[in-house]
Amino acid sequence: MRRTMLKTTLAALAVTTGLVAPAFSQELRMAIWSANEAHLALFNEIGAEFEASHPGVTVTYDSLAFEGYVTTLTTQIAGGNPPDLAWLFDTTAPDFMAAGALYPLTDTFAKTEGYDIADFPAATLTAWSRDGVQYLYPFSTSPFGVFVNNDMIKAAGAKTPAELIAAGEWTWDNAIATAATVAATGKQGLVVRDFDFKIWENLAEIYAGWGAHPWSEDTKSCAFNSKEMVDAMTFIHDAIFVKKALPGPGVAADFFAGDAAMTTTQISRASLLPKDDKAFDWDLVPLPSGPVGDYAWVGRAGIGVMANAKNPELAAEFLAFFSSKANVAKLARFFPPARQSLLTADVLSAANPLLTKEQIEAVVIRGVATGQSTQQVQNFAQLQQTVRAGLDGLWQPQADISGVLNSLCDRLNPLLAAN
Amino acid sequence: MTIALDTAQARPKRGFWTMARRDAATGYLFIAPQLIGIIIFVLIPLGLVFWYSLHEWNVLAGSFRFTGAANYEKLLSDPAIGEVMSVTAVFSAGLAALNMSMALGLALLLNQKLRFMTVFRTLFFSPVVVSLVAWTIVWSFLLQSNGGINGLLQMIGVEGPNWLRNPTTAMISVIVVQALKNVGLNMILFLAALQGVPRELFEAARVDGVPRFKQFYRITLPMISPTILLASIVTIVGALQVFAQIMILTQGGPGFSTTVLVYYLYQQAFQFYLFGYGSTLSIVLLVIVGALTFIQWQLRRKFVFYEN
């Protein structure tokens, strides 16, 4: 009797002091690299819907700086405070999957009513799976295009990309010629956004047009000294140091601030286009064709659940909700979906009022359908740093291009062979 | 025998808390907070870092495997370590030499009895209190090829280099940016030391007709040598630990030309997920800092002048 009374008293105390509520509450935290208010508002809206159907669950988003994102994530994992879910680059995902750091999602997706995994083209799932198990949801499959400042190009007396496309002359040679014409007026020509002579992977938007890749298909040997890459790098070097069509090393130029005629980047950057009195006549066109003809380049990001999250099953359930057809249609405003059923001009133009149907057809739909993307390889961070250091020798006016690329391969080959 | 017994009986019984023990306990109580802090935040982490250096720790996989001296063997065969060490030595020596000479020069200038000296002292000290990251970001803009420094050079008809993209100028740039940031601290130390030098020594030297330059190295330098020793230890230890400036300005490049030991350590541990090897590198850094400090401390007997 006395024991029952004691239990009852303790239970009452626990309820009144709020001890019970936290025991049933569950916080889900997703690490992201965007701090864009519009992105966060949409994420919070989806989180709130999940909270409404899951009492006691709260969903928060942890906006980490893009620079050093993976480092911060790794530090959180090392410190025993990993997020429940995280965005990952396609370059980072292989290391996370190989290390067993991610929770398998195949079963959760399969048992979620109406999820329809078959809606994702097989190619979009491959990068995010290992040994037939799905570890990440293909969150963003975002093609690169060229944003154009028509006002600046017309003022320089050059042909706009739209005119070149109409004439069937939208090639890298002509794009660089247009950029050089603008650069001669004192503005900058073409900016490879976020490259800044450090993030060399972004040059893939150009060198893919030459059919060049950083390493062999089996990722066991370096391909920086292949003919395709040497030709592509020679073209880029010439565009920077001879034609001055690309801003040189150490020159800051932002297309969206009106500093340059063109920039290669993804459609989500349309939100950066200036408004009001700073607005200009802009266009979005596909990447110019290279020696291999027309091509597209796609950037990918996935979302995974951390294997050592506090409640990975619940986190996976949230991810299935986050990537449902209804939510992906909303997210399509910023992040081009991998879901085939949503990859239509109607859905995408409703989500992207800034873009015309023609722009969406030409850049997004064609890009997702035909786009190449980064060759995935393990130990990417070390390879990336080695390439960055090796390519520094290239960004000099008198650089010996073949010599630099051969020397880079000498450093890179042992690392690739050890993978 | 009887007398001795009487004496023992007459002596009052002494308790445990004698005056000496009470004083000692009070002393220990006073230092206890600091001591506990050092144990928790210095000694235990230091021990853990050494422990980690004996392991292969894959953060992503959550694996932690004892490998003994494997990381130390890897260090000896690391092809990049020689380059990293020489870059670290050049950076530290360059920074120490520039910082100390600038600080001493400024202290000598600002030790004059002229108007507005307080304003100048504040001005030169102000970078010390500015946020390191903010300071370095501003300099990263100034050092761009179309940045403020080259803009100034252009005004006098000089075409400036691309400061952060050339191995030599990149190293000079990071040294200068760091030296300017902390020169005020050493300047204040030297200023205080200069003001402690007895005036009568200079007056006597003047009466004897000793030239000013000789006064400087015969009187000033020996009299402030304890401060020079302190400043040199602090500056060299600080130089060996530089990180944020490298991260923001050059990310170790171009090539490996500014990859100092701490930045290399950061890359290994936090970018390549090699926490065990990163810990080994931090132990190496600790040994280097300890050895240099010990050598400097030993050199005081030869170069440092104490009045007593």
XYZ file of C-alpha atoms in Angstrom:
727
model
C 0.000 0.000 0.000
C 2.765 2.300 1.069
C 4.744 1.409 -2.123
C 1.706 2.159 -4.347
C 1.252 5.496 -2.663
C 4.923 6.283 -3.183
C 4.695 5.407 -6.891
C 1.553 7.511 -7.290
C 3.185 10.459 -5.567
C 6.321 10.189 -7.712
C 4.236 9.936 -10.907
C 2.202 12.996 -9.907
C 5.388 14.885 -9.124
C 6.894 13.899 -12.441
C 3.835 15.077 -14.372
C 3.534 18.341 -12.472
C 7.218 19.137 -12.762
C 7.244 18.368 -16.480
C 9.653 15.437 -16.157
C 7.449 13.102 -18.162
C 6.921 15.344 -21.167
C 10.615 15.501 -22.161
C 10.860 11.731 -21.791
C 8.390 11.380 -24.669
C 9.622 14.362 -26.641
C 12.023 13.883 -29.491
C 14.033 16.548 -31.240
C 15.152 15.980 -34.804
C 17.991 18.181 -35.990
C 19.000 18.455 -39.630
C 22.338 19.991 -40.631
C 22.084 22.140 -43.756
C 24.447 24.561 -45.483
C 21.858 27.145 -46.421
C 20.917 30.109 -44.298
C 18.678 31.536 -47.000
C 15.507 32.827 -45.316
C 13.234 31.570 -48.087
C 14.788 28.081 -47.888
C 14.434 28.024 -44.099
C 10.812 29.197 -44.216
C 9.961 26.312 -46.533
C 11.886 23.765 -44.453
C 10.187 24.994 -41.285
C 6.801 24.688 -42.977
C 7.531 21.029 -43.799
C 8.915 20.468 -40.298
C 5.778 21.949 -38.730
C 3.565 19.601 -40.762
C 5.572 16.623 -39.503
C 5.382 17.903 -35.926
C 1.594 18.211 -36.260
C 1.294 14.541 -37.196
C 3.892 13.428 -34.604
C 3.073 14.922 -31.189
C 6.144 15.435 -29.056
C 8.478 15.651 -32.038
C 10.240 18.895 -32.875
C 12.193 19.501 -36.059
C 15.007 22.041 -36.175
C 17.503 22.986 -38.870
C 21.105 23.731 -38.078
C 22.474 26.145 -40.699
C 26.211 25.519 -40.863
C 28.541 27.691 -42.904
C 29.096 26.363 -46.430
C 32.824 26.900 -45.994
C 33.965 24.117 -43.711
C 30.553 22.442 -43.673
C 31.924 18.898 -43.695
C 34.553 19.811 -41.105
C 31.897 21.131 -38.739
C 29.803 18.047 -39.313
C 32.778 15.772 -38.629
C 33.584 17.688 -35.457
C 30.002 17.285 -34.253
C 30.204 13.553 -34.940
C 33.582 13.285 -33.150
C 32.172 15.231 -30.212
C 29.264 12.792 -29.865
C 26.716 15.394 -30.924
C 25.847 14.435 -34.506
C 22.771 15.865 -36.195
C 19.980 13.354 -36.883
C 19.981 14.201 -40.571
C 22.428 16.026 -42.798
C 22.778 17.337 -46.326
C 25.811 15.829 -47.945
C 27.725 16.643 -51.099
C 28.000 13.837 -53.627
C 31.762 14.113 -53.156
C 31.454 13.443 -49.413
C 28.812 10.746 -49.490
C 31.101 7.818 -50.493
C 33.249 8.276 -47.356
C 30.180 8.456 -45.120
C 28.620 5.389 -46.723
C 31.849 3.363 -46.661
C 32.414 4.188 -42.995
C 28.923 3.029 -42.041
C 28.080 6.512 -40.768
C 24.655 6.509 -42.455
C 21.455 4.698 -41.583
C 19.995 2.500 -44.385
C 16.814 3.995 -45.823
C 15.623 1.303 -48.240
C 13.148 -0.271 -45.811
C 11.757 3.027 -44.556
C 11.159 4.298 -48.096
C 9.603 0.952 -49.074
C 7.107 0.916 -46.234
C 6.119 4.606 -46.539
C 2.733 4.741 -48.196
C 2.772 6.448 -51.599
C 6.530 7.092 -51.534
C 7.070 5.474 -54.940
C 10.822 4.976 -55.113
C 10.398 4.003 -58.767
C 9.627 7.680 -59.410
C 13.374 8.350 -59.127
C 15.369 7.448 -62.265
C 17.891 4.752 -61.381
C 20.794 7.049 -62.289
C 19.754 9.571 -59.624
C 19.759 6.877 -56.927
C 23.100 5.285 -57.792
C 25.228 8.027 -56.285
C 23.439 7.688 -52.980
C 23.476 3.936 -52.552
C 26.045 1.272 -51.788
C 25.732 -2.456 -52.393
C 22.097 -2.007 -53.394
C 21.136 -0.202 -50.163
C 19.838 3.370 -50.304
C 21.676 5.598 -47.808
C 20.674 9.056 -48.958
C 17.708 10.682 -50.595
C 18.677 12.526 -53.835
C 17.631 15.909 -52.536
C 18.881 18.212 -55.242
C 19.847 17.414 -58.807
C 20.649 20.859 -59.986
C 21.910 21.578 -63.502
C 24.333 24.378 -64.155
C 23.432 27.091 -66.588
C 24.823 30.467 -67.579
C 23.195 33.593 -66.141
C 23.645 36.482 -68.532
C 23.619 40.265 -68.120
C 22.257 41.255 -71.531
C 22.573 44.963 -70.782
C 26.297 44.674 -70.208
C 26.871 42.545 -73.305
C 24.850 44.843 -75.560
C 26.653 47.882 -74.162
C 29.960 46.235 -75.112
C 28.669 45.682 -78.655
C 28.832 41.860 -78.483
C 26.237 39.250 -79.441
C 24.119 38.033 -76.538
C 24.047 34.280 -75.781
C 20.392 34.200 -76.893
C 21.461 35.552 -80.293
C 24.307 33.041 -80.467
C 21.940 30.195 -79.564
C 19.494 31.334 -82.263
C 22.354 31.288 -84.762
C 23.531 27.856 -83.569
C 26.806 29.411 -82.399
C 26.620 28.999 -78.622
C 30.040 27.422 -78.142
C 32.707 27.945 -75.488
C 34.875 29.753 -78.039
C 32.110 32.269 -78.742
C 31.118 32.554 -75.086
C 34.715 33.434 -74.208
C 34.886 35.863 -77.147
C 31.776 37.639 -75.815
C 33.220 37.648 -72.311
C 36.514 39.058 -73.595
C 34.685 41.848 -75.433
C 32.938 42.850 -72.201
C 36.169 42.531 -70.208
C 37.838 44.965 -72.603
C 35.339 47.610 -71.430
C 36.593 47.347 -67.852
C 33.937 44.985 -66.475
C 34.508 41.263 -65.958
C 33.552 38.726 -68.594
C 32.550 35.300 -67.262
C 32.732 34.202 -63.638
C 32.842 30.498 -62.748
C 30.923 30.985 -59.534
C 32.506 29.710 -56.294
C 35.677 28.637 -58.132
C 37.926 31.438 -56.868
C 40.991 29.451 -57.977
C 40.479 27.093 -55.031
C 37.348 24.978 -55.614
C 38.662 23.472 -58.840
C 35.767 20.974 -59.063
C 33.613 23.857 -60.321
C 35.747 23.978 -63.467
C 34.031 20.713 -64.415
C 31.271 22.942 -65.819
C 33.819 23.836 -68.505
C 36.158 20.839 -68.826
C 33.232 18.405 -69.150
C 32.701 20.063 -72.543
C 36.061 18.603 -73.568
C 35.091 15.181 -72.207
C 37.721 15.552 -69.483
C 37.610 13.926 -66.031
C 39.918 14.232 -63.034
C 40.507 10.503 -62.696
C 39.983 7.306 -64.654
C 36.601 5.629 -64.706
C 37.664 3.073 -62.084
C 39.038 6.017 -60.003
C 42.370 4.222 -59.646
C 44.514 6.602 -61.677
C 44.852 10.309 -62.368
C 43.442 11.720 -65.619
C 44.558 15.320 -65.199
C 47.261 14.741 -67.797
C 44.874 13.252 -70.364
C 44.710 15.013 -73.730
C 41.120 16.130 -73.039
C 42.080 17.720 -69.714
C 45.249 19.346 -71.079
C 43.206 20.841 -73.945
C 40.484 22.030 -71.578
C 42.952 23.543 -69.111
C 44.848 25.197 -71.953
C 41.561 26.757 -73.087
C 40.750 27.947 -69.542
C 44.292 29.268 -68.994
C 44.153 31.150 -72.284
C 40.723 32.583 -71.391
C 42.098 33.855 -68.070
C 45.564 35.107 -68.910
C 45.481 35.922 -72.637
C 41.895 36.863 -73.449
C 41.205 38.143 -69.894
C 37.678 36.794 -70.321
C 37.624 35.225 -66.837
C 38.679 37.198 -63.756
C 42.264 36.334 -62.863
C 43.430 34.916 -59.554
C 42.802 37.305 -56.700
C 40.224 39.374 -58.609
C 36.837 39.552 -56.886
C 33.828 39.776 -59.194
C 30.181 38.975 -58.499
C 27.795 38.625 -61.429
C 24.749 39.256 -59.215
C 26.257 42.509 -57.983
C 26.561 43.630 -61.620
C 30.331 43.101 -61.893
C 30.334 40.597 -64.759
C 28.581 39.745 -68.028
C 28.004 36.056 -67.335
C 28.304 33.449 -64.625
C 28.017 29.676 -64.600
C 25.955 28.514 -61.659
C 22.773 26.725 -60.610
C 19.198 27.992 -60.955
C 18.755 28.324 -57.192
C 20.997 31.413 -57.494
C 18.217 33.199 -59.403
C 17.101 34.479 -56.005
C 20.288 36.609 -55.954
C 19.328 38.580 -59.049
C 19.180 42.269 -58.168
C 15.860 44.075 -58.065
C 14.587 47.636 -58.389
C 17.098 50.204 -59.644
C 19.940 47.681 -59.679
C 18.012 45.213 -61.833
C 19.280 44.436 -65.325
C 18.008 42.522 -68.343
C 19.069 38.972 -67.538
C 18.797 35.577 -69.170
C 19.495 31.986 -68.242
C 20.923 29.763 -70.953
C 22.449 26.266 -71.096
C 26.203 25.745 -70.887
C 27.855 26.428 -74.267
C 28.793 23.392 -76.328
C 32.385 22.187 -76.228
C 34.474 19.985 -78.515
C 32.288 17.038 -77.444
C 29.148 18.887 -78.523
C 26.201 19.771 -76.305
C 26.465 18.593 -72.717
C 25.102 19.429 -69.278
C 26.629 19.409 -65.831
C 24.636 18.633 -62.703
C 25.440 19.344 -59.072
C 24.016 16.893 -56.568
C 23.227 16.946 -52.886
C 21.661 14.188 -50.820
C 20.136 13.955 -47.371
C 21.041 11.096 -45.085
C 20.251 9.951 -41.561
C 23.168 9.530 -39.188
C 23.574 5.925 -38.049
C 24.376 7.088 -34.513
C 21.483 9.549 -34.308
C 19.396 9.221 -31.129
C 16.408 7.835 -33.021
C 17.413 6.979 -36.599
C 14.078 5.263 -37.352
C 12.165 8.457 -36.591
C 14.712 10.548 -38.520
C 14.298 8.226 -41.530
C 10.527 8.566 -41.204
C 10.901 12.340 -41.284
C 13.127 12.093 -44.344
C 10.496 10.000 -46.128
C 7.940 12.700 -45.251
C 10.323 15.482 -46.320
C 10.832 13.803 -49.698
C 7.203 12.892 -50.368
C 5.807 13.973 -53.734
C 3.867 16.832 -52.174
C 6.897 18.232 -50.352
C 9.312 17.730 -53.216
C 6.909 19.729 -55.418
C 7.211 22.604 -52.924
C 10.988 22.217 -52.660
C 11.275 22.302 -56.458
C 11.154 26.066 -56.164
C 14.786 25.992 -55.075
C 16.013 22.452 -55.546
C 15.306 20.724 -58.876
C 13.735 17.394 -58.007
C 15.004 13.995 -58.954
C 11.404 12.709 -59.014
C 10.509 12.028 -62.637
C 6.814 12.839 -62.120
C 7.693 16.379 -60.990
C 10.269 17.093 -63.625
C 7.872 18.940 -65.897
C 7.867 22.494 -67.139
C 4.485 23.092 -65.492
C 5.596 22.034 -62.004
C 8.952 23.737 -62.243
C 7.663 27.006 -63.667
C 4.987 27.174 -60.969
C 7.732 26.715 -58.394
C 10.154 29.104 -60.141
C 8.148 32.140 -61.233
C 11.365 33.971 -62.119
C 12.175 31.530 -64.910
C 10.341 31.150 -68.214
C 9.138 27.743 -69.415
C 11.753 27.902 -72.184
C 14.543 28.473 -69.666
C 13.286 25.603 -67.528
C 13.035 23.266 -70.516
C 16.456 24.208 -71.888
C 18.449 24.334 -68.659
C 16.684 22.302 -65.987
C 14.773 19.499 -67.650
C 17.358 18.853 -70.349
C 20.132 19.256 -67.762
C 18.709 16.719 -65.329
C 18.012 14.283 -68.154
C 21.440 14.460 -69.772
C 23.709 15.972 -67.132
C 26.966 14.440 -66.042
C 28.215 14.907 -62.504
C 31.272 14.426 -60.341
C 32.960 11.030 -60.524
C 32.513 9.754 -57.012
C 35.596 8.563 -55.223
C 36.513 7.757 -51.653
C 38.895 9.947 -49.697
C 37.803 12.938 -51.776
C 38.908 15.569 -49.233
C 42.548 14.524 -49.480
C 42.389 14.277 -53.271
C 40.708 17.668 -53.449
C 43.455 19.334 -51.400
C 46.183 17.654 -53.414
C 44.632 18.826 -56.674
C 44.085 22.331 -55.303
C 47.739 22.599 -54.343
C 48.864 21.061 -57.644
C 46.719 23.334 -59.796
C 48.050 26.437 -58.046
C 51.023 26.142 -60.378
C 48.669 26.487 -63.323
C 47.277 29.838 -62.297
C 50.338 31.780 -63.419
C 50.534 33.577 -66.779
C 53.621 31.628 -67.915
C 52.543 28.227 -66.582
C 53.769 25.043 -68.276
C 50.335 23.450 -68.467
C 51.373 19.888 -69.343
C 54.219 20.021 -66.827
C 51.911 21.150 -64.012
C 49.296 18.513 -64.829
C 51.894 15.728 -65.099
C 53.394 16.753 -61.781
C 49.908 16.816 -60.251
C 49.301 13.273 -61.454
C 52.587 12.160 -59.850
C 51.208 13.326 -56.498
C 47.695 12.061 -57.122
C 48.361 8.563 -58.415
C 49.602 7.048 -55.130
C 46.531 8.401 -53.328
C 44.155 7.031 -55.969
C 45.915 3.683 -56.056
C 45.578 3.390 -52.265
C 41.818 3.952 -52.397
C 66.735 11.440 32.716
C 64.343 12.934 35.182
C 64.926 16.386 33.787
C 64.185 15.241 30.239
C 60.956 13.608 31.338
C 59.894 16.760 33.135
C 60.605 18.868 30.067
C 58.514 16.564 27.854
C 55.651 16.709 30.281
C 55.896 20.484 30.456
C 55.680 20.956 26.599
C 52.081 21.632 25.489
C 50.618 18.977 23.154
C 50.752 20.161 19.496
C 47.627 19.587 17.354
C 47.622 18.681 13.652
C 46.815 22.226 12.519
C 50.104 23.891 13.243
C 50.664 27.394 11.993
C 52.801 26.135 9.100
C 50.198 23.593 8.020
C 47.449 26.173 8.278
C 49.436 28.550 6.045
C 50.080 25.783 3.539
C 46.396 24.788 3.452
C 45.403 28.407 2.889
C 47.889 28.622 0.038
C 46.591 25.438 -1.580
C 43.016 26.687 -1.230
C 43.966 29.888 -3.022
C 45.575 28.067 -5.947
C 42.971 25.265 -6.018
C 40.600 26.845 -8.602
C 43.472 27.505 -11.012
C 45.000 24.091 -10.334
C 41.702 22.293 -10.949
C 41.255 24.311 -14.143
C 44.724 23.368 -15.372
C 44.119 19.697 -14.588
C 40.730 19.601 -16.332
C 41.407 21.880 -19.269
C 45.145 21.383 -19.872
C 46.604 18.231 -18.414
C 43.706 15.835 -19.092
C 43.247 17.028 -22.727
C 47.013 16.798 -23.183
C 46.984 13.222 -21.914
C 44.024 12.421 -24.155
C 45.745 13.860 -27.229
C 48.762 11.671 -26.525
C 46.432 8.678 -26.038
C 44.655 9.448 -29.324
C 48.018 9.691 -31.086
C 48.512 6.001 -30.338
C 45.277 5.095 -32.093
C 43.706 4.959 -35.505
C 40.481 6.858 -34.997
C 37.950 6.909 -37.830
C 35.385 9.442 -36.695
C 32.843 8.567 -39.369
C 33.007 4.840 -38.690
C 33.215 5.394 -34.941
C 36.190 2.995 -34.802
C 39.035 3.520 -32.335
C 41.905 1.047 -32.670
C 45.163 0.992 -30.706
C 48.068 1.106 -33.153
C 50.956 1.962 -30.826
C 53.641 4.018 -32.524
C 52.182 3.592 -36.031
C 51.224 7.263 -36.322
C 54.746 8.300 -35.265
C 56.213 5.956 -37.882
C 53.857 7.462 -40.456
C 55.120 10.895 -39.461
C 58.686 9.898 -40.272
C 57.704 8.647 -43.710
C 55.215 11.432 -44.521
C 56.530 13.000 -47.762
C 54.903 16.352 -46.956
C 56.235 16.781 -43.431
C 59.659 18.141 -44.457
C 58.048 20.873 -46.550
C 55.562 21.659 -43.781
C 58.338 21.948 -41.187
C 60.448 24.243 -43.341
C 57.425 26.451 -44.103
C 56.688 26.576 -40.369
C 60.297 27.517 -39.585
C 60.392 30.263 -42.219
C 57.056 31.660 -41.059
C 57.979 31.607 -37.360
C 61.442 33.084 -37.860
C 60.136 35.744 -40.236
C 57.275 36.687 -37.965
C 59.405 36.806 -34.828
C 62.083 38.928 -36.512
C 59.606 41.360 -38.072
C 57.330 41.631 -35.060
C 60.128 42.139 -32.548
C 62.075 44.653 -34.630
C 58.949 46.631 -35.493
C 57.788 46.578 -31.884
C 61.169 47.748 -30.603
C 61.382 50.444 -33.262
C 57.911 51.720 -32.445
C 58.589 51.587 -28.702
C 61.759 53.671 -29.153
C 59.831 56.197 -31.245
C 56.877 56.368 -28.890
C 59.125 56.667 -25.830
C 59.789 60.298 -26.724
C 58.269 63.112 -24.770
C 56.295 64.676 -27.586
C 52.669 65.763 -28.033
C 49.985 63.224 -29.005
C 52.184 60.273 -27.976
C 49.255 58.669 -26.124
C 47.182 58.855 -29.317
C 49.923 57.162 -31.334
C 50.418 54.467 -28.691
C 46.668 53.738 -28.748
C 46.681 53.704 -32.542
C 49.478 51.152 -32.813
C 48.010 49.019 -30.027
C 44.468 49.003 -31.453
C 44.931 46.014 -33.871
C 45.612 43.821 -30.817
C 42.034 44.270 -29.632
C 40.456 43.841 -33.075
C 38.949 40.414 -33.848
C 41.594 38.269 -35.541
C 39.162 36.890 -38.126
C 37.764 40.325 -39.006
C 41.303 41.710 -39.296
C 42.377 38.901 -41.605
C 39.271 39.098 -43.796
C 39.833 42.822 -44.315
C 43.445 42.111 -45.276
C 42.343 39.379 -47.675
C 40.428 42.047 -49.597
C 43.287 44.529 -49.397
C 45.730 41.958 -50.759
C 43.695 40.930 -53.793
C 45.274 41.751 -57.107
C 42.652 44.490 -57.603
C 42.616 45.297 -53.890
C 43.519 48.304 -51.796
C 47.266 47.725 -51.497
C 47.769 47.473 -55.241
C 45.438 50.449 -55.668
C 47.771 52.499 -53.482
C 50.825 51.228 -55.337
C 49.191 52.139 -58.639
C 48.808 55.722 -57.431
C 52.592 55.991 -57.287
C 53.017 54.229 -60.606
C 53.944 50.786 -59.292
C 52.173 47.642 -60.462
C 51.776 45.479 -57.396
C 52.087 41.703 -57.450
C 49.281 39.224 -56.934
C 50.145 39.013 -53.241
C 48.397 35.815 -52.214
C 48.975 33.840 -55.422
C 52.753 33.810 -55.547
C 54.601 31.521 -53.083
C 57.074 34.206 -51.947
C 54.652 37.113 -51.674
C 52.005 34.869 -50.060
C 54.418 33.980 -47.253
C 55.467 37.626 -46.856
C 51.802 38.654 -46.806
C 50.757 36.279 -44.036
C 53.816 37.256 -41.979
C 53.127 40.988 -42.360
C 49.394 40.642 -41.641
C 50.137 38.689 -38.462
C 53.005 40.982 -37.424
C 50.843 44.101 -37.797
C 48.092 42.444 -35.781
C 50.232 41.801 -32.718
C 53.023 44.331 -32.940
C 51.212 46.571 -30.445
C 51.455 43.965 -27.708
C 55.237 43.692 -27.854
C 55.460 47.447 -28.351
C 53.699 48.041 -25.026
C 55.994 45.546 -23.285
C 59.094 47.230 -24.737
C 57.716 50.661 -23.897
C 57.251 49.654 -20.265
C 60.770 48.200 -20.201
C 62.274 51.328 -21.783
C 60.624 53.524 -19.219
C 62.234 51.428 -16.487
C 65.780 52.092 -17.730
C 67.459 54.565 -15.311
C 67.946 57.970 -16.992
C 71.231 58.530 -15.181
C 72.880 55.769 -17.232
C 72.198 57.697 -20.443
C 73.242 60.981 -18.819
C 76.544 59.428 -17.727
C 77.082 58.020 -21.220
C 76.317 61.404 -22.767
C 78.837 63.094 -20.445
C 81.401 60.504 -21.531
C 80.616 61.281 -25.186
C 79.183 57.860 -26.066
C 77.396 58.030 -29.443
C 73.591 57.375 -29.457
C 73.923 54.119 -31.359
C 76.422 52.789 -28.812
C 74.104 53.932 -26.002
C 71.408 51.826 -27.607
C 73.297 48.550 -27.725
C 75.450 49.118 -24.622
C 72.700 50.416 -22.305
C 69.204 50.095 -23.760
C 69.394 46.551 -25.139
C 71.020 44.973 -22.044
C 68.615 46.797 -19.716
C 65.509 45.594 -21.559
C 66.881 42.130 -22.361
C 64.570 40.340 -19.845
C 61.602 41.822 -21.738
C 63.141 40.850 -25.079
C 63.421 37.273 -23.792
C 59.779 37.226 -22.667
C 58.549 38.809 -25.917
C 60.591 36.423 -28.061
C 59.209 33.360 -26.255
C 55.623 34.598 -26.534
C 56.029 35.633 -30.190
C 57.658 32.399 -31.343
C 55.127 30.223 -29.497
C 52.336 32.338 -31.051
C 53.913 32.045 -34.516
C 54.029 28.266 -34.255
C 50.331 28.218 -33.446
C 49.126 30.418 -36.306
C 46.034 29.046 -38.034
C 43.174 31.454 -38.765
C 45.304 33.746 -40.922
C 46.444 30.852 -43.104
C 42.914 29.472 -43.309
C 41.433 32.787 -44.427
C 44.230 34.188 -46.561
C 45.791 31.264 -48.420
C 44.419 27.898 -47.278
C 47.994 26.692 -47.239
C 48.696 27.692 -50.848
C 49.790 28.456 -53.428
C 50.954 24.866 -53.591
C 52.127 24.059 -50.070
C 53.990 27.357 -49.672
C 52.062 28.515 -46.584
C 51.041 25.145 -45.139
C 52.330 25.561 -41.585
C 52.218 22.739 -39.051
C 48.956 23.739 -37.349
C 47.155 24.098 -40.671
C 48.508 20.712 -41.807
C 47.365 19.223 -38.505
C 43.891 20.677 -39.050
C 43.743 19.226 -42.565
C 44.741 15.754 -41.417
C 42.375 15.638 -38.447
C 39.336 17.566 -39.573
C 39.365 17.391 -43.355
C 40.809 13.930 -43.936
C 39.221 12.443 -40.767
C 42.634 11.208 -39.512
C 42.225 12.206 -35.877
C 44.947 9.867 -34.631
C 47.547 11.278 -37.007
C 46.333 14.813 -36.283
C 46.912 14.143 -32.583
C 50.425 12.909 -33.362
C 51.161 16.162 -35.188
C 49.902 18.163 -32.232
C 52.255 16.239 -29.935
C 55.083 17.124 -32.333
C 54.034 20.769 -32.110
C 54.047 20.562 -28.316
C 57.561 19.086 -28.336
C 58.821 21.797 -30.706
C 57.286 24.594 -28.627
C 58.684 23.066 -25.427
C 62.167 22.617 -26.915
C 62.333 26.143 -28.322
C 61.127 27.656 -25.062
C 63.716 25.626 -23.142
C 66.520 26.737 -25.474
C 65.480 30.373 -25.208
C 65.302 30.060 -21.435
C 68.793 28.557 -21.317
C 70.146 31.313 -23.549
C 69.091 33.893 -20.977
C 72.292 33.213 -19.016
C 74.336 34.435 -21.942
C 72.226 37.244 -23.331
C 69.914 38.477 -20.609
C 71.121 41.090 -18.158
C 69.653 41.184 -14.664
C 70.660 44.020 -12.343
C 71.002 41.651 -9.391
